[in-house]
Structures are given as C-alpha cells and as structure tokens.
Coordinates of C-alpha atoms in Angstrom, one line a residue:
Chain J
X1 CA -73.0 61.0 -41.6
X2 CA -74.0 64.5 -41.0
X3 CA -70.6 65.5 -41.6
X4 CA -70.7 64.1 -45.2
X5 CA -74.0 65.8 -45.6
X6 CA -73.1 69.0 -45.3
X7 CA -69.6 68.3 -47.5
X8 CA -71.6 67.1 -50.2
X9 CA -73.9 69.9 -50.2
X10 CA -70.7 72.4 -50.0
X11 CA -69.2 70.8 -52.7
X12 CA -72.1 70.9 -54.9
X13 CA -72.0 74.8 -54.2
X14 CA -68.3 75.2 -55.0
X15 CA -68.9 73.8 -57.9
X16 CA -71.7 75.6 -59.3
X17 CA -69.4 78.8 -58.1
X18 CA -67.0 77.6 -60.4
X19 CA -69.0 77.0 -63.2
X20 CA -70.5 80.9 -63.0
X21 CA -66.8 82.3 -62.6
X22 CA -65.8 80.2 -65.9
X23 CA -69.6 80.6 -68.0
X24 CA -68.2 84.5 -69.1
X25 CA -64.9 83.3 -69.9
X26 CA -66.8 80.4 -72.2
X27 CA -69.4 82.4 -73.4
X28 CA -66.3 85.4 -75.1
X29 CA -64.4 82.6 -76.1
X30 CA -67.5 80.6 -78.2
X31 CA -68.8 83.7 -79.3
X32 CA -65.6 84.9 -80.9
X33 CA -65.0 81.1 -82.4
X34 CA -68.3 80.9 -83.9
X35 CA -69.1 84.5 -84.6
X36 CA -65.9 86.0 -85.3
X37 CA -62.9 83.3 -86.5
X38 CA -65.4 80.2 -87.8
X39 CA -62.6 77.7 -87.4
X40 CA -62.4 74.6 -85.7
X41 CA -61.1 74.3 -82.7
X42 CA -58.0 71.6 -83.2
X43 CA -58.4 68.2 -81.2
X44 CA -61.8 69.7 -79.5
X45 CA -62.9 66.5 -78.0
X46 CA -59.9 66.5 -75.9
X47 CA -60.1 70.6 -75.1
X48 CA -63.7 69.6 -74.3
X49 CA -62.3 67.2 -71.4
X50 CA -60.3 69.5 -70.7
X51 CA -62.3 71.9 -69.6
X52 CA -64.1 69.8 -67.7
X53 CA -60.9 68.7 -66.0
X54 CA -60.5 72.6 -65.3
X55 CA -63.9 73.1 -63.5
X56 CA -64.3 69.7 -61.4
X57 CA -60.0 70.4 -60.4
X58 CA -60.7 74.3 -59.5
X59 CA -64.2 73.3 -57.8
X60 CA -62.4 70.7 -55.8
X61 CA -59.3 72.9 -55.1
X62 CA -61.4 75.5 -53.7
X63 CA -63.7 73.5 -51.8
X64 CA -60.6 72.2 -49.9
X65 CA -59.3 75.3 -49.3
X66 CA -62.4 76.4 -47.7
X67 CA -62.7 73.5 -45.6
X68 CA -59.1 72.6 -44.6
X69 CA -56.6 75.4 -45.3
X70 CA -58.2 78.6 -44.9
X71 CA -60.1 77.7 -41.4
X72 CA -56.2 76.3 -40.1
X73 CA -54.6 79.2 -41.6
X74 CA -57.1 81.9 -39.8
X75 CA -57.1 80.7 -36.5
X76 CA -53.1 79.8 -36.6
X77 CA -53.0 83.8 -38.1
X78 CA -55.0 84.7 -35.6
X79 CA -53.1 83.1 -32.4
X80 CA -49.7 83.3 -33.8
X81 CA -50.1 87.7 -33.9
X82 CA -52.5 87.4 -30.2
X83 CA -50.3 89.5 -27.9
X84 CA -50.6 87.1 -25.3
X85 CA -49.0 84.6 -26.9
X86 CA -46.2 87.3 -28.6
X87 CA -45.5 88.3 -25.3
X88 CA -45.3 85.6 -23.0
X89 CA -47.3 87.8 -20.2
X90 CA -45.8 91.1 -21.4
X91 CA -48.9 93.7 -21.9
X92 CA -49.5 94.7 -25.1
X93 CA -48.4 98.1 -25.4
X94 CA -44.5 97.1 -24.4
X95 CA -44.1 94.6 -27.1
X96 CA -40.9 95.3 -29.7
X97 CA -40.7 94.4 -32.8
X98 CA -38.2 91.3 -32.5
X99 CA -40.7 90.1 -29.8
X100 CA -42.6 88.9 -32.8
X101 CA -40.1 86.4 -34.1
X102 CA -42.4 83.5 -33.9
X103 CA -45.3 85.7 -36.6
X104 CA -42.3 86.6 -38.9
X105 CA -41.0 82.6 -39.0
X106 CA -45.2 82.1 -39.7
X107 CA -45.3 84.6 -42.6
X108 CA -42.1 83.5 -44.2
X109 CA -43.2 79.7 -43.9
X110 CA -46.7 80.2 -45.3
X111 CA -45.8 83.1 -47.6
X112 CA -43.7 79.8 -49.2
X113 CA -45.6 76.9 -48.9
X114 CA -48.9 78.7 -50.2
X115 CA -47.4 80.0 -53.4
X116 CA -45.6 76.6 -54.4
X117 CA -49.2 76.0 -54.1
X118 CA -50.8 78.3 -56.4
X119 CA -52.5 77.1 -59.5
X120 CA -52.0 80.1 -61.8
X121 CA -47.9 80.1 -60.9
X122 CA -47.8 76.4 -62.1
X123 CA -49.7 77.6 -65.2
X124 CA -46.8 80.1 -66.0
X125 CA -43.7 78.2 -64.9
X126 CA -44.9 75.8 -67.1
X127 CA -45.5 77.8 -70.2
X128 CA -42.0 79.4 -69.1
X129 CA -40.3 76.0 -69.6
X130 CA -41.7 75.5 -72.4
X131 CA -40.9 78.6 -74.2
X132 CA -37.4 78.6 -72.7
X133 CA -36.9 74.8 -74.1
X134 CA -35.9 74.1 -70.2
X135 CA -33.3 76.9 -70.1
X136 CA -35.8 78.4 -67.3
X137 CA -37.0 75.3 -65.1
X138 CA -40.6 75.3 -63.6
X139 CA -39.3 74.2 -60.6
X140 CA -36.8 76.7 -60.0
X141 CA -39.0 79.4 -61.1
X142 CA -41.4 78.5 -58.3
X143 CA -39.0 78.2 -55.8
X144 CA -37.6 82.0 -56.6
X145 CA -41.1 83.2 -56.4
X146 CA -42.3 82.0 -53.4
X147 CA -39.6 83.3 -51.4
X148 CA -39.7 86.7 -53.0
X149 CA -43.4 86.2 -51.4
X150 CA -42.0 84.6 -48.2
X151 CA -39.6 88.0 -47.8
X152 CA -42.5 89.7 -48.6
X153 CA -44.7 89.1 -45.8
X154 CA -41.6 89.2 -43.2
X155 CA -41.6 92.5 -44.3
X156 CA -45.3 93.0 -44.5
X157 CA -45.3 91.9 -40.9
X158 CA -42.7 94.2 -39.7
X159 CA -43.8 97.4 -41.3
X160 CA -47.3 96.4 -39.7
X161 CA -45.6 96.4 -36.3
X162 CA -42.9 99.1 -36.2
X163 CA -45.9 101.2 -38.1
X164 CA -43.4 102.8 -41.0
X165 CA -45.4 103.6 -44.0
X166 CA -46.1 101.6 -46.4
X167 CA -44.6 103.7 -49.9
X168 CA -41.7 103.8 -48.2
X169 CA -41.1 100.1 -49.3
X170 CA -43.0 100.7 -52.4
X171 CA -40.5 103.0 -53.4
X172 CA -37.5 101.0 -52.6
X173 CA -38.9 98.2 -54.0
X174 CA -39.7 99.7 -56.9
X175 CA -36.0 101.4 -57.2
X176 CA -34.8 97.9 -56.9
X177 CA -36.9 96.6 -59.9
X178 CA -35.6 99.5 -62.0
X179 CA -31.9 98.8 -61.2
X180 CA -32.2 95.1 -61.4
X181 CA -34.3 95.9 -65.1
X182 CA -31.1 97.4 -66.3
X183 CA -28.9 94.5 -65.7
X184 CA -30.6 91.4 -65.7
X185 CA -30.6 89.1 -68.8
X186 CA -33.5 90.3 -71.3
X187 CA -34.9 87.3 -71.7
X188 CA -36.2 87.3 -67.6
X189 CA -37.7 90.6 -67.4
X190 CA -40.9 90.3 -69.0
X191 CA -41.5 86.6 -67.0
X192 CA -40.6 88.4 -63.7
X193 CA -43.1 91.0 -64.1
X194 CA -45.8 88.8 -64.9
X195 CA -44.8 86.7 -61.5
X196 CA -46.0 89.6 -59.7
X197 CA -49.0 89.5 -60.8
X198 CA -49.8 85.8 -61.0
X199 CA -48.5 85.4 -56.9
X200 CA -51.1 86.8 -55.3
X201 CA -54.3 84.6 -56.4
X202 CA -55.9 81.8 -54.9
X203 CA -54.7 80.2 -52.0
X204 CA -52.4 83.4 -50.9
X205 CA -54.3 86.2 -50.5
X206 CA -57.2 84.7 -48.0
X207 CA -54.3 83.9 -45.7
X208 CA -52.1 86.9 -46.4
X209 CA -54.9 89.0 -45.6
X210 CA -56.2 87.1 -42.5
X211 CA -52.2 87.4 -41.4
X212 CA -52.3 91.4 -41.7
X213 CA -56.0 92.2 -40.4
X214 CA -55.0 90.1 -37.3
X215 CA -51.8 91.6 -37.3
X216 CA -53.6 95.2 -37.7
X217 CA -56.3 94.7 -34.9
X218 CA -53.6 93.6 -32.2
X219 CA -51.0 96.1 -32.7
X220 CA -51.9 98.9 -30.5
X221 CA -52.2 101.6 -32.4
X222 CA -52.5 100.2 -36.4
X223 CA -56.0 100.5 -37.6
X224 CA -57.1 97.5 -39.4
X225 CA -58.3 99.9 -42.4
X226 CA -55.2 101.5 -43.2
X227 CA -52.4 99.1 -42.4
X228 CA -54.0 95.9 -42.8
X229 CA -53.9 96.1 -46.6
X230 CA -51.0 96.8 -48.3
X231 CA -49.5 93.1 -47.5
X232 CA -50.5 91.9 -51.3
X233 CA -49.0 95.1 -52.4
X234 CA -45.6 94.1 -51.4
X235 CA -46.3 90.2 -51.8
X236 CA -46.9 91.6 -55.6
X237 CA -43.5 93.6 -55.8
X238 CA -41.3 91.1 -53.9
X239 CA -41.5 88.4 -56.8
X240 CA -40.6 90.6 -59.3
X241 CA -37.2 90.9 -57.3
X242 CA -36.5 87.5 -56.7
X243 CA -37.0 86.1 -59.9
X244 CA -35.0 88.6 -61.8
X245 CA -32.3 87.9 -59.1
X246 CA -33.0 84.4 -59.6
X247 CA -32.0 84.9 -63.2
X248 CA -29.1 87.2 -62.5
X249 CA -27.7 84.2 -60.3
X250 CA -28.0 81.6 -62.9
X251 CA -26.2 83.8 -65.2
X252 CA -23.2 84.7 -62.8
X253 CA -22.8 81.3 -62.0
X254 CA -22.7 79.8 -65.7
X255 CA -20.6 82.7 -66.3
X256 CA -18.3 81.9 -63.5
X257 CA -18.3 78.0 -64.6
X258 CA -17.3 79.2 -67.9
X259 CA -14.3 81.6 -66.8
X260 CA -13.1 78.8 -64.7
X261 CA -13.3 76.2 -67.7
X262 CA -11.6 77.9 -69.5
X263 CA -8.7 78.9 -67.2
X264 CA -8.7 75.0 -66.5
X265 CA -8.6 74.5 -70.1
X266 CA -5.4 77.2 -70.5
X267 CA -3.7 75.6 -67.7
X268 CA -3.8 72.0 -68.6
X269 CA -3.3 73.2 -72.6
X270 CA -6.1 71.5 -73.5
X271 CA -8.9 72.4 -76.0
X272 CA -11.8 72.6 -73.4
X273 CA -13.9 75.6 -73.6
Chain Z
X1 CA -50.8 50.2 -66.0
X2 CA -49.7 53.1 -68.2
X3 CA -52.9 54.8 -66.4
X4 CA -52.0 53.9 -62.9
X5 CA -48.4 55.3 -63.9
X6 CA -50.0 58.4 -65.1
X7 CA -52.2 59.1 -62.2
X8 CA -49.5 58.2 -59.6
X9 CA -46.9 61.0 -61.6
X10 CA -49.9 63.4 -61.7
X11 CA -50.9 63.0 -57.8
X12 CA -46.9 62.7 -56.8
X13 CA -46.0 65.9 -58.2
X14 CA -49.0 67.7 -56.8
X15 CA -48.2 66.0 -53.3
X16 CA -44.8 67.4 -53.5
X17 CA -46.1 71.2 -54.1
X18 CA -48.7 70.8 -51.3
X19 CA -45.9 68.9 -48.4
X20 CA -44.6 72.4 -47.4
X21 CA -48.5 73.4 -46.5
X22 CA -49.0 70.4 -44.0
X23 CA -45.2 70.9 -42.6
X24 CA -45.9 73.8 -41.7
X25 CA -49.3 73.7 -40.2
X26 CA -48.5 70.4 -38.1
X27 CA -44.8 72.3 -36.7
X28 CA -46.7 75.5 -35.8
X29 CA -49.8 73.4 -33.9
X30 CA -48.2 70.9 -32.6
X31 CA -44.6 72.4 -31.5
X32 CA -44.8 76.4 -31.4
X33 CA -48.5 76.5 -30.5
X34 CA -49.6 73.3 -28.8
X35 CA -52.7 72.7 -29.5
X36 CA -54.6 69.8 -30.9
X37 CA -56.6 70.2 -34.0
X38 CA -60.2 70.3 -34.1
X39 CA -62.5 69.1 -36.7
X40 CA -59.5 66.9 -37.7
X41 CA -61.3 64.3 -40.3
X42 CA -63.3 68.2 -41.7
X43 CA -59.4 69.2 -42.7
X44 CA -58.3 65.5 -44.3
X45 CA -61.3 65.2 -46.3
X46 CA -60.9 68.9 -47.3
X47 CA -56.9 68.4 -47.6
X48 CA -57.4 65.6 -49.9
X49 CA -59.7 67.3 -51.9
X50 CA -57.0 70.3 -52.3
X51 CA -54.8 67.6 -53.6
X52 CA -56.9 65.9 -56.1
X53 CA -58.1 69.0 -57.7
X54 CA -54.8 70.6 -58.0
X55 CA -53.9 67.6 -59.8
X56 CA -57.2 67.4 -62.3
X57 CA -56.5 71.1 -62.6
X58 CA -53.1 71.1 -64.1
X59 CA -54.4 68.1 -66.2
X60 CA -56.7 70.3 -67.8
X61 CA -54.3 73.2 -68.6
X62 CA -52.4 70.9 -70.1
X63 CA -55.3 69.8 -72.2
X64 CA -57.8 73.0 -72.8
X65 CA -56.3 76.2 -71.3
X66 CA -53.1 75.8 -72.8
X67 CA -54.1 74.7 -76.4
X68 CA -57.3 76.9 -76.8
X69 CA -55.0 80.1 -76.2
X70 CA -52.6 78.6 -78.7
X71 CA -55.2 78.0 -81.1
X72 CA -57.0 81.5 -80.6
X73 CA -53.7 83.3 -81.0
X74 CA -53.1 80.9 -84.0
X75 CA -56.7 82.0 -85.5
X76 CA -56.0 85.6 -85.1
X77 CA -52.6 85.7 -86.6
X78 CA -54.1 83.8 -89.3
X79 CA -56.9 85.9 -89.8
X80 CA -54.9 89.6 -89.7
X81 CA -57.7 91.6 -88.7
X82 CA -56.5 93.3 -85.7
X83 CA -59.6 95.5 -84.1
X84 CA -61.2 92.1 -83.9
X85 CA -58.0 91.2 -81.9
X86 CA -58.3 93.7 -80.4
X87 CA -61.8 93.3 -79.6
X88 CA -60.8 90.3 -78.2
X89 CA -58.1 91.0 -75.9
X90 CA -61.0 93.9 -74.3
X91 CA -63.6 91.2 -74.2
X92 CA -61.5 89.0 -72.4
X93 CA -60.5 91.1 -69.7
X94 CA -63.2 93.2 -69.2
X95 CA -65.3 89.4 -69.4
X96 CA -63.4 87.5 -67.0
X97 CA -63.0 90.7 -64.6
X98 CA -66.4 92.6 -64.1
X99 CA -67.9 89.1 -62.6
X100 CA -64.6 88.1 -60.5
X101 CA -66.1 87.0 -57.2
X102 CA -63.0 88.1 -55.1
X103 CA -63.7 91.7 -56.8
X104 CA -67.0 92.1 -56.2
X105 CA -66.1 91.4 -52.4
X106 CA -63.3 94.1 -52.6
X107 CA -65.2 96.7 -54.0
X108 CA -68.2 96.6 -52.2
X109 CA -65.6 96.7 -48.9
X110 CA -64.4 99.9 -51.0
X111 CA -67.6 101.7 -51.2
X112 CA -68.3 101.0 -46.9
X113 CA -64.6 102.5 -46.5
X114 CA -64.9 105.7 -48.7
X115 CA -68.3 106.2 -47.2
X116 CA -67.0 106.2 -43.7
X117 CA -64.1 108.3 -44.7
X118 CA -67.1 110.4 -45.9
X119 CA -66.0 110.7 -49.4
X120 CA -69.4 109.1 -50.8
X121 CA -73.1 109.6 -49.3
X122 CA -73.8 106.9 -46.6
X123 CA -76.7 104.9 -47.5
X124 CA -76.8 101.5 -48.9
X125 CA -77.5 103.8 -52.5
X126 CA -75.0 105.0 -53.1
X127 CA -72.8 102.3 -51.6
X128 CA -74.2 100.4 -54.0
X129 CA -73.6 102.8 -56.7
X130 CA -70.0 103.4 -55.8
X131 CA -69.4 99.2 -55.5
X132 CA -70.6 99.5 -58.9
X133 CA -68.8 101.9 -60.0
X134 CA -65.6 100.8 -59.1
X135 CA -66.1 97.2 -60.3
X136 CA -66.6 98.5 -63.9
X137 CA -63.6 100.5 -63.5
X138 CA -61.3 97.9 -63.3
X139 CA -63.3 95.4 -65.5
X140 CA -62.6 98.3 -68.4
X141 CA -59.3 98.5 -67.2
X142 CA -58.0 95.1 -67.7
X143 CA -59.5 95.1 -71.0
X144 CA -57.6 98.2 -71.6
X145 CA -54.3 96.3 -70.3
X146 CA -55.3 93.5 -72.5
X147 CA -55.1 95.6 -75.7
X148 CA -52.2 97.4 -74.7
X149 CA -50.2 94.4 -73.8
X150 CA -51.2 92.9 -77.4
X151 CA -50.1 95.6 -78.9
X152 CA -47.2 95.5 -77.4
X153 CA -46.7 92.1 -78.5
X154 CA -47.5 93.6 -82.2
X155 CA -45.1 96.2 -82.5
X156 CA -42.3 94.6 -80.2
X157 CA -42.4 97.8 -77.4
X158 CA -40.1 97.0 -74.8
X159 CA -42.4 96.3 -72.2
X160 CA -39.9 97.3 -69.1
X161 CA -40.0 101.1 -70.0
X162 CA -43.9 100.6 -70.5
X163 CA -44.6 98.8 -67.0
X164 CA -41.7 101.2 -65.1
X165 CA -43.6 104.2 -66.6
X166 CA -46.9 102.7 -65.4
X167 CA -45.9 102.2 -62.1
X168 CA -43.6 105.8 -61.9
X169 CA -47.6 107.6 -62.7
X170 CA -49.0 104.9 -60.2
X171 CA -46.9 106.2 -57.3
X172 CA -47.5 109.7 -58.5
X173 CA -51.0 109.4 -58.3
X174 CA -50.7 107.8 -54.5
X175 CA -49.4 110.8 -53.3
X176 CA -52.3 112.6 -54.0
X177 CA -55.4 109.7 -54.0
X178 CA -57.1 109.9 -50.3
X179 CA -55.2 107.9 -48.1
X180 CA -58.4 104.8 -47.5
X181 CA -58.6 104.2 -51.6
X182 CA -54.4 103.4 -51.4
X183 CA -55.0 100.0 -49.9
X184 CA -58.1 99.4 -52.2
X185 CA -56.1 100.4 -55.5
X186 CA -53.4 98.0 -54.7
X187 CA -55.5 95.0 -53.8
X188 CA -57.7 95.5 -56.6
X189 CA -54.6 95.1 -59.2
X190 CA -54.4 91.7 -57.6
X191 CA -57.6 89.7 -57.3
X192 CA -57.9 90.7 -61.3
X193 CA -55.6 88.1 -62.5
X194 CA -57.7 84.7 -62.0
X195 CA -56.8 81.3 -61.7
X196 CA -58.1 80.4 -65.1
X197 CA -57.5 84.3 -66.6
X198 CA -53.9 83.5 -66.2
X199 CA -53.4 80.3 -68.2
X200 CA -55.2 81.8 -70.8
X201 CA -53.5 84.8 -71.3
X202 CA -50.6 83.3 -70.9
X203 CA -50.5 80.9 -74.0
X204 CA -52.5 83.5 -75.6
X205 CA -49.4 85.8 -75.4
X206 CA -46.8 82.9 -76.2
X207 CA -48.6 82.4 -79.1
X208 CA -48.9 85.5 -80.5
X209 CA -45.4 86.0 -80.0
X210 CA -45.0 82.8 -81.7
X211 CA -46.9 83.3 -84.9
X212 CA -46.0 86.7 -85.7
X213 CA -42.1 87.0 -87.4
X214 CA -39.7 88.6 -85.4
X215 CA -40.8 88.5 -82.2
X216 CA -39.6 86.1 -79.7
X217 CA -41.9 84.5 -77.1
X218 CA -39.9 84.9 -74.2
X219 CA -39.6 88.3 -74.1
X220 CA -43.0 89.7 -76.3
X221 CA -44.6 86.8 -74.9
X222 CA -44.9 87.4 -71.4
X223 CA -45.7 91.0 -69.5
X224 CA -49.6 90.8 -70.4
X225 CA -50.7 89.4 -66.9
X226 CA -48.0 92.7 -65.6
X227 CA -50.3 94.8 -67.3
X228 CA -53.5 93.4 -65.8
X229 CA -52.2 94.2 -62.3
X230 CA -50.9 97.3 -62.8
X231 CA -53.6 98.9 -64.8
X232 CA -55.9 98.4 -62.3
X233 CA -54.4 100.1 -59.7
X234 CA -53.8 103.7 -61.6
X235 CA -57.8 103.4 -62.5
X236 CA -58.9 102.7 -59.1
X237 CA -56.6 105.8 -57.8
X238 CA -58.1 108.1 -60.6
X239 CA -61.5 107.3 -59.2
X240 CA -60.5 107.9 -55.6
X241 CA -59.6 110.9 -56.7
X242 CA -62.2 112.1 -58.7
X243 CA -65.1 110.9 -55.9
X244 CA -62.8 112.6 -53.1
X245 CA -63.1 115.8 -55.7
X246 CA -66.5 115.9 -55.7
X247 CA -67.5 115.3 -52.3

C-alpha cells in the first residue's frame, strides 16, 4: 500500500514537471495566436484534447522511465562495465579491449531498443511518411536510426576503453557524412540530418550516459570528466550515416530490380519495363 | 467496438516499439548476468506506465502537435509578414530551450567543471553566474538556429552546404576551446531538441515548405531540428573560449 503511496505522489510530481516544461511552449504559442495572427485555431476542441493527450502521455512516459527503465538500465550499466565481471578474476589493469565483449553486445542492444523507443523519432518518421506519401516508411526509418545509434555506442564503448581520442572519430564521421552528402538521393539528406538531432532525447541519453560514466570510472586510467561524455556526440553523428545509407540502399536496390526487369523484359521480348 | 479496436491498434503498436527494451533487460539479468530482479512489481507498474503513455503521447501528436504546427505555418504564410515569423521561430527556440530541465542540469555540471579546471572563480557565485551564463547561450542559440533554418526554408538554401559548413567551424573551434568545455559543447547540442520541441518544429517546417510555391517539403522541410543541435555546440565552444580568455 505504501508502495502505491509513494507512486501516486511521484506521479503527481512528473506530472506537474511536465506541465512546467510545456507552460513556455503554450504561453509563445497563445501569445503569438492571440497577439500576433488573431485566427482561429482549426478544429480546436480536438487540438485542445490533444494537448492534454500530450501532457498526461509525456508525464506517464517519464514517470515509467524513472521507475522501471532507468534504475534497470543503471545498475545493468553499472555491472555489465565492473571489471570483475569483464574479467572473470583478471585484475583490472590487464584487461584488453575484446575482453569487453559482453559491454559492446549491451551498448549495441540498448543503443537499439532505446531509440525504437524514443518519442520525438516517432514524431519525425511519422511526418517523414507522410511527406514522402510512404515512399520513406516510418518503420524503416526507425530501424536505420537506431542502429546507426546501436554502432554508435559499440564505438563509444571502445574508444572509452582503448582511450583513442574522441575527434578522431568525429572527423571520420564527419568525412563520411560529407562523402555520403554527395551521393545520396536529395530527397534523404535534409531527413538524415535532422535524425541526428532528434536520437539523442528522452529515454537515450540517461542510459547512454550512465553506460560511459561507468565505463569512464572503471577503466583504469579514463577520467570520468573527459571521456565519459562524448558518447551522445557520436550517438548524434552515427544516425546521420545510417539513414543516408539506409536511403542509398533502397535506391541501389530499386535500381538493381529495375536493371534486372528490364533485362528480363529484353530477353523474353516482352513489353515489361 | 470501433474504440476497443482503436485502443488495441494504439497499445499494439506501442507494445511492439517497447518488446526490444524488455528482451533485452530479461536476456542480460537473467542469462549474462544472473541475477534476480529487485523491486520487481516497482518496474511492471513503471513499465506499464512507459507503455500507456507512449501510446497517449503519439495520440496527441497526431491530434495537437502535428496540426497546430501546420496551422501556425499556415497562419504565417498567410499573413506574409516575415520578422513576425521570424520573431516566432526565436521565440520558440529560445522559449522551449532557456527552461529545458535536462539543460539546466548540464550547465550547472558545466560551471563545477570549468571551475575545477580553474577557468571560472570557485564559489557557488560565480558558478552560478557561469550556469547562467551558459544556459542563455544556448537558449539564444536555438532561436538563432530557428530563424536561420526558416530562412532557409524561405529562400530554398541548400541546407547540406549550410550544416557541413557549420560543423567544418565547429571542429575548428574544438581545436582551440579548453579541452573540459569539448564534452559540454557536444552534449549541450543534444538535450536542446525536446520531446515536444521536435514535433513541433517538425510540422512547422513541413508546413512552411508546403505553403510557400516552389519549395518541396521533403527536402526544405526538414534540416530545422539539424540546426538546433548544431548551433548550440559552436555557441557553447565560443564561450569556453572566451571565459578560458579571461581567466
């Protein structure tokens, strides 16, 4: 009974969290509809449920988080880089990087399952399908983002261990993004850079973060300061990559149906295109 | 029955998105780690909870986010004044920014790192002053990001060569910001884009792109939430560097 108590009370307090993070956000928006555009908002009764739907879903998410996801995630962060379970008995100090296999498998797999998770990337993969009249599916989209994220924390966690710094993946990253600009299909680009962005939000970051501190304060010699950030920074740039190549796959292989069609088509002496 | 329909698609979809988490958790306790749970019946109340508002949530982008953006970028277009739309783009990212709760955490984490690094006084003062500081900083610079991305959208500027420059003066500046703000300016171009910023400025941008002739929303459409991460980070570098000047 306690138990529920206490829930309630923490709900209530996620809630009014909520509420403050959205009253700025409603206060520009009324004060530019009333005091600026004087129109009516279309279908306002149902943008009005709406927004209550917003607050009560976002409270609840994040009250969920708090009490189920993140206190899992932080401990399993937490045990999964401890160097006595890396090791299996070796000390500390000997420890390799591919002794870490079992933290890289944990990064990947909640790098994934996080961000097919995240409320904001719904929000653009859906507007995304929309705008593309399904040529881009939301599905797909998420899928291609969450394991640029995945890759990204495998290599998070291995630059944190073998100690190489970090701009040296920035940079290649970043070299990659420019290349892969130049010849992916126009129409991705712009959506790919804004998955960047949108990735590292809610539900991620608390975990990625737990994942490198812990990572930072057991590696002998990584200072939790300097190396422990610099995990969102790649789980920012990764996305970018996947999605473009996401595209750049989709394209290949339509072009590759296409070719093949139509050498069908020319062998048979048909009219198929 | 139509409801019951409804609310079984809305919770099945959501269900689906959130299966990977609770894979993944029970085959790391119970097979790499092996250990039982505690507080078991804390995480299924909380779990369900993560479910049900996911699901409410994307219920009510469907039904507020997505249409008020719409209808704003509708308004504007309709209206043709463009410093108010301007206006608006710096309200709205300077306003759902300056009092961003994962910000506030970051940059008062900021002012305890610089002051150990001895680039600010100690004292809780000027800590204060620099949390401050810095949390205005990037508020003004995703409003910035806001009105260069809509202008963007305006004049149809190719928004790769923009965001490749950004970052090209971004990596610049890292080689010469002091070495404890690098982490900072990174994660501070990150926590800027909020769960409900996002939505917004999403359909915000579709819509603009929509209304105005010429432009299509795929490609002007998108790129404004790119420019709320990366503006960020240049801004919190230029302060690192000017506070590491004057110390």
């Amino acid at each position: 009974m306690t138990l529920l108590i206490e829930l309630a009370e923490a709900l209530l307090a996620t809630l009014v969290t909520t509420l403050t993070d959205v009253a700025p956000i409603a206060a520009i928006l009324l004060g530019f509809q009333l005091g600026v555009l004087r129109q009516r908002i279309p279908n306002l009764r149902q943008v009005l449920i709406g927004s209550v739907y917003v607050v009560l879903g976002l409270g609840f998410f994040l009250f969920g988080l708090e009490h189920a996801l993140f206190p899992v995630g932080k401990v399993m962060a937490a045990q999964l880089t401890d160097p006595a379970f890396v090791g299996g008995g070796k000390p500390a100090a000997e420890l390799v990087w591919h002794d870490y296999y079992w933290t890289y498998l944990f990064a990947f797999a909640i790098g994934f399952a996080t961000t097919i998770a995240e409320p904001a990337l719904i929000a653009v993969a859906l507007k995304a399908q929309e705008v593309s009249g399904g040529t881009i599916r939301a599905r797909g989209l998420r899928i291609a983002v969450a394991l640029g994220v995945a890759v990204s924390l495998v290599v998070g966690t291995f630059r944190i261990v073998t100690g190489t710094p970090l701009y040296l993946y920035m940079i290649a990253g970043y070299v990659i993004v420019v290349v892969q600009t130049l010849y992916a299909p126009r129409m991705i680009v712009p959506l790919a850079y804004d998955s960047g962005g949108v990735t590292t939000s809610t539900v991620t970051v608390p975990l990625v973060a737990a994942l490198g501190l812990g990572l930072a304060s057991t590696v002998p010699g990584r200072s939790p300061l300097l190396d422990g950030f610099g995990m969102i920074a790649l789980a920012a740039l990764f996305p970018i990559i996947a999605v473009m190549g996401y595209a750049q796959i989709g394209d290949w292989m339509a072009k590759r149906n296409l070719r093949t069609n139509a050498r069908n088509g020319a062998s048979e002496g048909g009219t198929s295109t | 029955m139509g409801a019951i329909k409804g609310a079984l698609s809305l919770f099945g979809g959501t269900l689906r998105d959130l299966a990977p988490i609770v894979l993944i958790v029970a085959f790391f306790q119970l097979i790499v780690l092996r250990q039982p749970v505690d507080n078991l019946a804390e995480i299924a109340i909380g779990f369900l909870f993560v479910l049900i508002g996911l699901a409410i949530f994307i219920r009510g982008l469907e039904m507020a986010l997505f249409p008020l953006g719409e209808a704003l970028a509708d308004a504007f277009a309709r209206k043709g004044s463009l410093i108010w739309l301007l206006l608006f783009a710096f309200a709205l990212g300077f306003g759902t920014t300056v009092a961003e709760p994962a910000l506030i955490a970051v940059s008062q984490e900021a002012a305890k790192v610089m002051a150990a690094a001895g680039a600010i006084d100690p004292g809780a003062d000027s800590e204060a002053g620099y949390a401050k500081a810095l949390r205005y900083t990037v508020a003004v610079s995703v409003g910035f990001a806001l009105v260069i991305g809509v202008l963007r959208i305006l004049e149809g500027w190719p928004l790769q060569w923009l965001i490749i420059g950004g970052y090209t003066i971004v990596v610049g500046l890292t080689t010469v910001a002091p070495a404890e703000i690098i982490g900072i300016a990174y994660d501070s171009g990150a926590v800027t884009t909020s769960t409900i910023t996002v939505p917004l400025v999403t359909a915000l941008g579709v819509g603009l792109a929509s209304a105005i002739k010429g432009r299509n929303p795929m490609i002007e459409g998108f790129g404004l939430i790119a420019f709320a991460s990366l503006m960020p980070i240049a801004f919190v570098l230029v302060l690192g560097i000017v506070a590491g000047a004057w110390a």
